[in-house]
Short mmCIF file of C-alpha atoms and ligand atoms in Angstrom, two decimals:
data_model
loop_
_atom_site.label_atom_id
_atom_site.label_comp_id
_atom_site.label_asym_id
_atom_site.label_seq_id
_atom_site.Cartn_x
_atom_site.Cartn_y
_atom_site.Cartn_z
CA MET H 1 0.10 -0.06 -0.19
CA LYS H 2 1.56 3.19 -1.16
CA TYR H 3 -0.59 5.66 1.23
CA GLU H 4 -1.73 5.16 4.76
CA ALA H 5 -4.38 7.94 4.43
CA VAL H 6 -6.24 9.69 1.74
CA ILE H 7 -7.44 13.13 2.57
CA PHE H 8 -10.46 14.31 0.48
CA ASP H 9 -11.51 17.85 -0.49
CA LEU H 10 -15.34 17.83 -0.18
CA ASP H 11 -16.97 20.30 -2.69
CA GLY H 12 -16.52 18.99 -5.98
CA VAL H 13 -14.99 15.60 -4.93
CA ILE H 14 -17.18 13.73 -2.39
CA CYS H 15 -20.26 15.69 -3.55
CA HIS H 16 -21.31 18.57 -5.86
CA THR H 17 -22.17 21.66 -4.14
CA ASP H 18 -20.86 23.97 -7.03
CA LYS H 19 -24.32 24.63 -8.38
CA TYR H 20 -25.56 25.83 -5.08
CA HIS H 21 -22.34 28.14 -4.29
CA PHE H 22 -23.00 29.43 -7.94
CA GLN H 23 -26.77 30.12 -7.28
CA ALA H 24 -26.09 31.94 -3.94
CA TRP H 25 -23.15 34.06 -5.22
CA LYS H 26 -25.27 34.88 -8.29
CA ALA H 27 -28.32 36.08 -6.17
CA LEU H 28 -25.71 38.28 -4.31
CA ALA H 29 -24.06 39.66 -7.50
CA ASP H 30 -27.16 40.26 -9.23
CA LYS H 31 -28.44 42.30 -6.09
CA LEU H 32 -25.14 44.39 -6.28
CA GLY H 33 -25.33 44.74 -10.05
CA ILE H 34 -22.05 42.74 -10.59
CA TYR H 35 -21.42 40.51 -13.62
CA PHE H 36 -20.90 36.88 -12.53
CA ASP H 37 -20.88 33.69 -14.47
CA GLU H 38 -19.67 30.13 -14.33
CA THR H 39 -15.92 30.99 -15.31
CA ILE H 40 -15.67 33.43 -12.39
CA ASN H 41 -17.37 30.77 -10.44
CA ASN H 42 -14.55 28.29 -11.16
CA ARG H 43 -12.05 30.63 -9.75
CA LEU H 44 -13.70 30.27 -6.28
CA ARG H 45 -13.03 26.50 -6.10
CA GLY H 46 -11.10 25.75 -2.96
CA VAL H 47 -11.13 29.49 -1.98
CA SER H 48 -12.33 30.79 1.32
CA ARG H 49 -15.76 32.53 1.55
CA MET H 50 -14.21 35.95 2.16
CA GLU H 51 -11.64 35.64 -0.62
CA SER H 52 -14.35 34.31 -2.94
CA LEU H 53 -16.23 37.55 -2.27
CA GLU H 54 -13.23 39.59 -3.07
CA ILE H 55 -12.89 37.76 -6.50
CA ILE H 56 -16.58 38.69 -7.24
CA LEU H 57 -15.98 42.51 -6.11
CA GLU H 58 -13.14 42.78 -8.74
CA ARG H 59 -16.16 43.63 -11.03
CA TYR H 60 -17.82 46.07 -8.65
CA ASP H 61 -17.76 49.70 -9.29
CA GLY H 62 -17.64 51.08 -5.60
CA THR H 63 -16.03 50.38 -2.38
CA LEU H 64 -17.46 48.39 0.59
CA THR H 65 -16.28 48.64 4.15
CA ASP H 66 -15.13 45.45 6.13
CA GLU H 67 -18.58 45.45 7.94
CA GLU H 68 -20.57 45.58 4.66
CA LYS H 69 -18.26 42.70 3.21
CA THR H 70 -19.02 40.62 6.27
CA ARG H 71 -22.66 41.17 5.92
CA TYR H 72 -22.78 40.27 2.32
CA ALA H 73 -20.73 37.02 2.73
CA ASP H 74 -23.23 36.41 5.55
CA GLU H 75 -26.09 36.81 3.33
CA LYS H 76 -24.50 34.69 0.73
CA ASN H 77 -23.91 31.94 3.06
CA ASP H 78 -27.64 32.17 4.50
CA ILE H 79 -28.81 31.69 0.81
CA TYR H 80 -26.35 28.80 0.49
CA LYS H 81 -27.25 27.08 3.63
CA GLU H 82 -30.85 27.14 2.51
CA LEU H 83 -30.13 25.56 -0.75
CA LEU H 84 -28.14 22.73 1.17
CA LYS H 85 -31.21 21.70 2.99
CA GLN H 86 -31.98 19.92 -0.40
CA MET H 87 -29.16 17.70 -0.16
CA SER H 88 -29.73 14.08 0.95
CA PRO H 89 -27.92 10.72 0.90
CA ALA H 90 -29.10 10.62 -2.73
CA ASP H 91 -26.43 13.06 -3.56
CA LEU H 92 -23.65 10.68 -2.71
CA SER H 93 -22.88 8.57 -5.59
CA PRO H 94 -22.64 4.76 -5.24
CA GLU H 95 -19.22 4.93 -6.76
CA VAL H 96 -17.89 7.40 -4.33
CA LYS H 97 -19.40 5.57 -1.32
CA ASP H 98 -18.27 2.11 -2.66
CA THR H 99 -14.66 3.38 -3.38
CA LEU H 100 -14.38 4.77 0.24
CA ASP H 101 -15.64 1.68 1.68
CA GLN H 102 -13.05 -0.40 -0.27
CA LEU H 103 -10.16 1.96 0.69
CA ARG H 104 -11.48 1.57 4.42
CA ALA H 105 -11.58 -2.22 4.31
CA ARG H 106 -7.85 -2.06 3.10
CA GLY H 107 -7.00 -0.07 6.49
CA VAL H 108 -6.56 3.29 4.84
CA LYS H 109 -7.51 6.24 7.00
CA LEU H 110 -9.93 8.59 5.37
CA ALA H 111 -10.09 12.36 6.17
CA ILE H 112 -11.71 15.46 4.94
CA GLY H 113 -9.69 18.55 4.07
CA SER H 114 -12.16 21.26 2.90
CA SER H 115 -11.88 25.21 3.10
CA SER H 116 -15.77 25.28 3.93
CA LYS H 117 -17.20 26.13 7.37
CA ASN H 118 -20.17 24.34 6.26
CA ALA H 119 -18.42 20.85 5.61
CA ARG H 120 -19.87 19.11 8.60
CA PHE H 121 -23.34 20.31 7.73
CA ILE H 122 -22.86 19.12 4.03
CA LEU H 123 -21.46 15.52 5.35
CA GLY H 124 -24.48 15.21 7.54
CA GLN H 125 -27.01 15.80 4.76
CA ILE H 126 -25.30 13.31 2.54
CA GLY H 127 -25.25 10.65 5.25
CA LEU H 128 -21.34 10.69 6.00
CA GLY H 129 -21.64 12.71 9.36
CA ASP H 130 -19.79 10.11 11.27
CA TYR H 131 -18.02 8.43 8.43
CA PHE H 132 -14.47 10.13 8.35
CA ASP H 133 -11.54 9.40 10.70
CA ALA H 134 -10.86 13.26 10.73
CA ILE H 135 -12.37 16.39 9.54
CA SER H 136 -10.15 19.57 8.70
CA ASP H 137 -12.23 22.35 7.49
CA GLY H 138 -12.69 26.10 7.25
CA ASN H 139 -13.35 26.27 11.13
CA ASN H 140 -9.88 25.11 12.15
CA ILE H 141 -7.68 27.09 9.90
CA THR H 142 -6.47 30.64 9.43
CA ASN H 143 -5.10 30.34 5.85
CA SER H 144 -6.99 28.73 3.13
CA LYS H 145 -5.68 26.80 0.02
CA PRO H 146 -3.33 27.04 -1.78
CA ASP H 147 -1.72 27.39 1.82
CA PRO H 148 -1.46 23.76 2.89
CA GLU H 149 -2.70 24.23 6.46
CA VAL H 150 -5.96 22.36 5.92
CA PHE H 151 -4.11 19.20 4.88
CA VAL H 152 -1.38 19.67 7.19
CA LYS H 153 -4.17 19.82 10.01
CA ALA H 154 -5.92 16.64 8.61
CA ALA H 155 -2.68 14.73 8.76
CA GLU H 156 -2.24 15.82 12.32
CA PHE H 157 -5.37 14.83 13.41
CA LEU H 158 -4.92 11.24 11.89
CA GLY H 159 -1.38 11.07 13.34
CA ILE H 160 0.05 10.05 9.81
CA PRO H 161 3.09 12.04 8.01
CA ALA H 162 2.62 13.95 5.30
CA GLY H 163 4.67 11.68 2.99
CA LYS H 164 2.11 8.88 3.61
CA CYS H 165 -0.96 10.85 2.63
CA LEU H 166 -2.68 11.37 -0.60
CA VAL H 167 -5.00 14.51 -1.33
CA VAL H 168 -7.87 14.12 -3.73
CA GLU H 169 -8.93 17.49 -5.03
CA ASP H 170 -10.76 19.32 -8.01
CA ALA H 171 -9.25 22.63 -7.48
CA GLU H 172 -6.06 24.07 -8.67
CA ALA H 173 -5.51 25.91 -5.57
CA GLY H 174 -6.04 22.39 -3.70
CA ILE H 175 -3.32 20.66 -5.75
CA GLN H 176 -0.84 23.41 -5.07
CA ALA H 177 -1.93 23.15 -1.12
CA ALA H 178 -1.12 19.47 -1.15
CA THR H 179 2.25 19.98 -2.86
CA ALA H 180 3.04 22.67 -0.42
CA GLY H 181 2.29 20.38 2.35
CA GLY H 182 4.53 17.71 1.14
CA MET H 183 1.75 15.34 -0.01
CA ASP H 184 1.09 13.63 -3.16
CA SER H 185 -2.40 14.68 -4.91
CA ALA H 186 -4.91 13.12 -7.28
CA ALA H 187 -6.67 15.56 -9.49
CA MET H 188 -10.52 15.22 -10.71
CA GLY H 189 -12.63 17.48 -12.79
CA ASP H 190 -11.25 21.01 -13.30
CA ALA H 191 -7.75 20.44 -11.42
CA ALA H 192 -7.07 17.35 -13.85
CA ARG H 193 -7.07 20.01 -16.84
CA TYR H 194 -3.93 21.49 -15.47
CA HIS H 195 -1.77 18.32 -15.17
CA ILE H 196 0.09 19.54 -11.96
CA ALA H 197 -1.01 16.65 -9.69
CA THR H 198 0.85 13.49 -8.92
CA TYR H 199 -2.10 11.65 -10.71
CA ASP H 200 -4.90 12.75 -12.96
CA MET H 201 -8.09 10.76 -12.52
CA ASP H 202 -11.00 9.95 -14.92
CA SER H 203 -13.01 8.60 -12.23
CA PHE H 204 -13.29 8.21 -8.57
CA ALA H 205 -12.84 4.53 -8.53
CA ASP H 206 -9.41 5.27 -10.08
CA LEU H 207 -8.44 5.75 -6.36
CA LEU H 208 -8.47 1.98 -6.05
CA ASN H 209 -5.55 1.76 -8.37
CA ILE H 210 -3.68 4.74 -7.18
CA VAL H 211 -3.44 4.09 -3.36
C1 LIG E 1 -14.57 25.22 -0.57
C2 LIG E 1 -15.36 25.54 -1.88
O1 LIG E 1 -14.93 23.94 -0.38
O2 LIG E 1 -15.28 26.12 0.54
C3 LIG E 1 -15.29 27.06 -2.24
O3 LIG E 1 -14.66 25.00 -3.11
C4 LIG E 1 -15.95 27.90 -1.06
O4 LIG E 1 -15.90 27.54 -3.48
C5 LIG E 1 -15.18 27.44 0.32
O5 LIG E 1 -15.79 29.19 -1.18
C6 LIG E 1 -15.89 28.07 1.51
O6 LIG E 1 -16.95 27.53 1.72
P1 LIG E 1 -18.09 27.98 2.86
O7 LIG E 1 -19.02 26.88 2.89
O8 LIG E 1 -17.20 28.29 4.19
O9 LIG E 1 -18.59 29.30 2.41
MG1 LIG E 2 -13.43 21.39 -4.34
#
């Protein structure tokens, strides 16, 4: 076995919350008269909530105080959390669940490394509330991806050295974070287009050949 642990990004890897992030940011952008599309939304992958707001505000013709920014970020999060209530165990694909179960059966430790402060809520919605051996998320970090902190913390929570961990990511910033933390990485979706990870995956089950 090449790796003792696998650290999974959540949004875009274990489940797909992108459309809800998009809808919630779009509602806020429309309210502020800011242009926002899927391409800009792609830049928000792996990036913290406040940094995401700053990216959206690049197209804003005014200035906002820090207080206003916090209020708008909260407003987006309220819309987002309302949308997340629709999620259920049906949003966890059989392929993802089966692959996780097979990795666990081999004795591999499984963790989450997500920039999201809603990670535990989302895991609960899809029926994985108690599943992972460790959860490192937006609530226990000060620097978000591409800083390695979220993955370094996940490895610490598991008690496994970085060199024995594999990170699975769909964001370019996430692959950069894994590399900066001294970890190998496997890229899915958007991140696989950049060919900067240790492995590029076609499907989630590819992990069974990598680990
Ligand atoms: C990441 C998403 O998982 O979490 C980002 O890829 C998002 O798009 C970030 O901005 C922060 O999420 P939250 O739920 O704390 O607003
Ligand atoms: Mg992601």
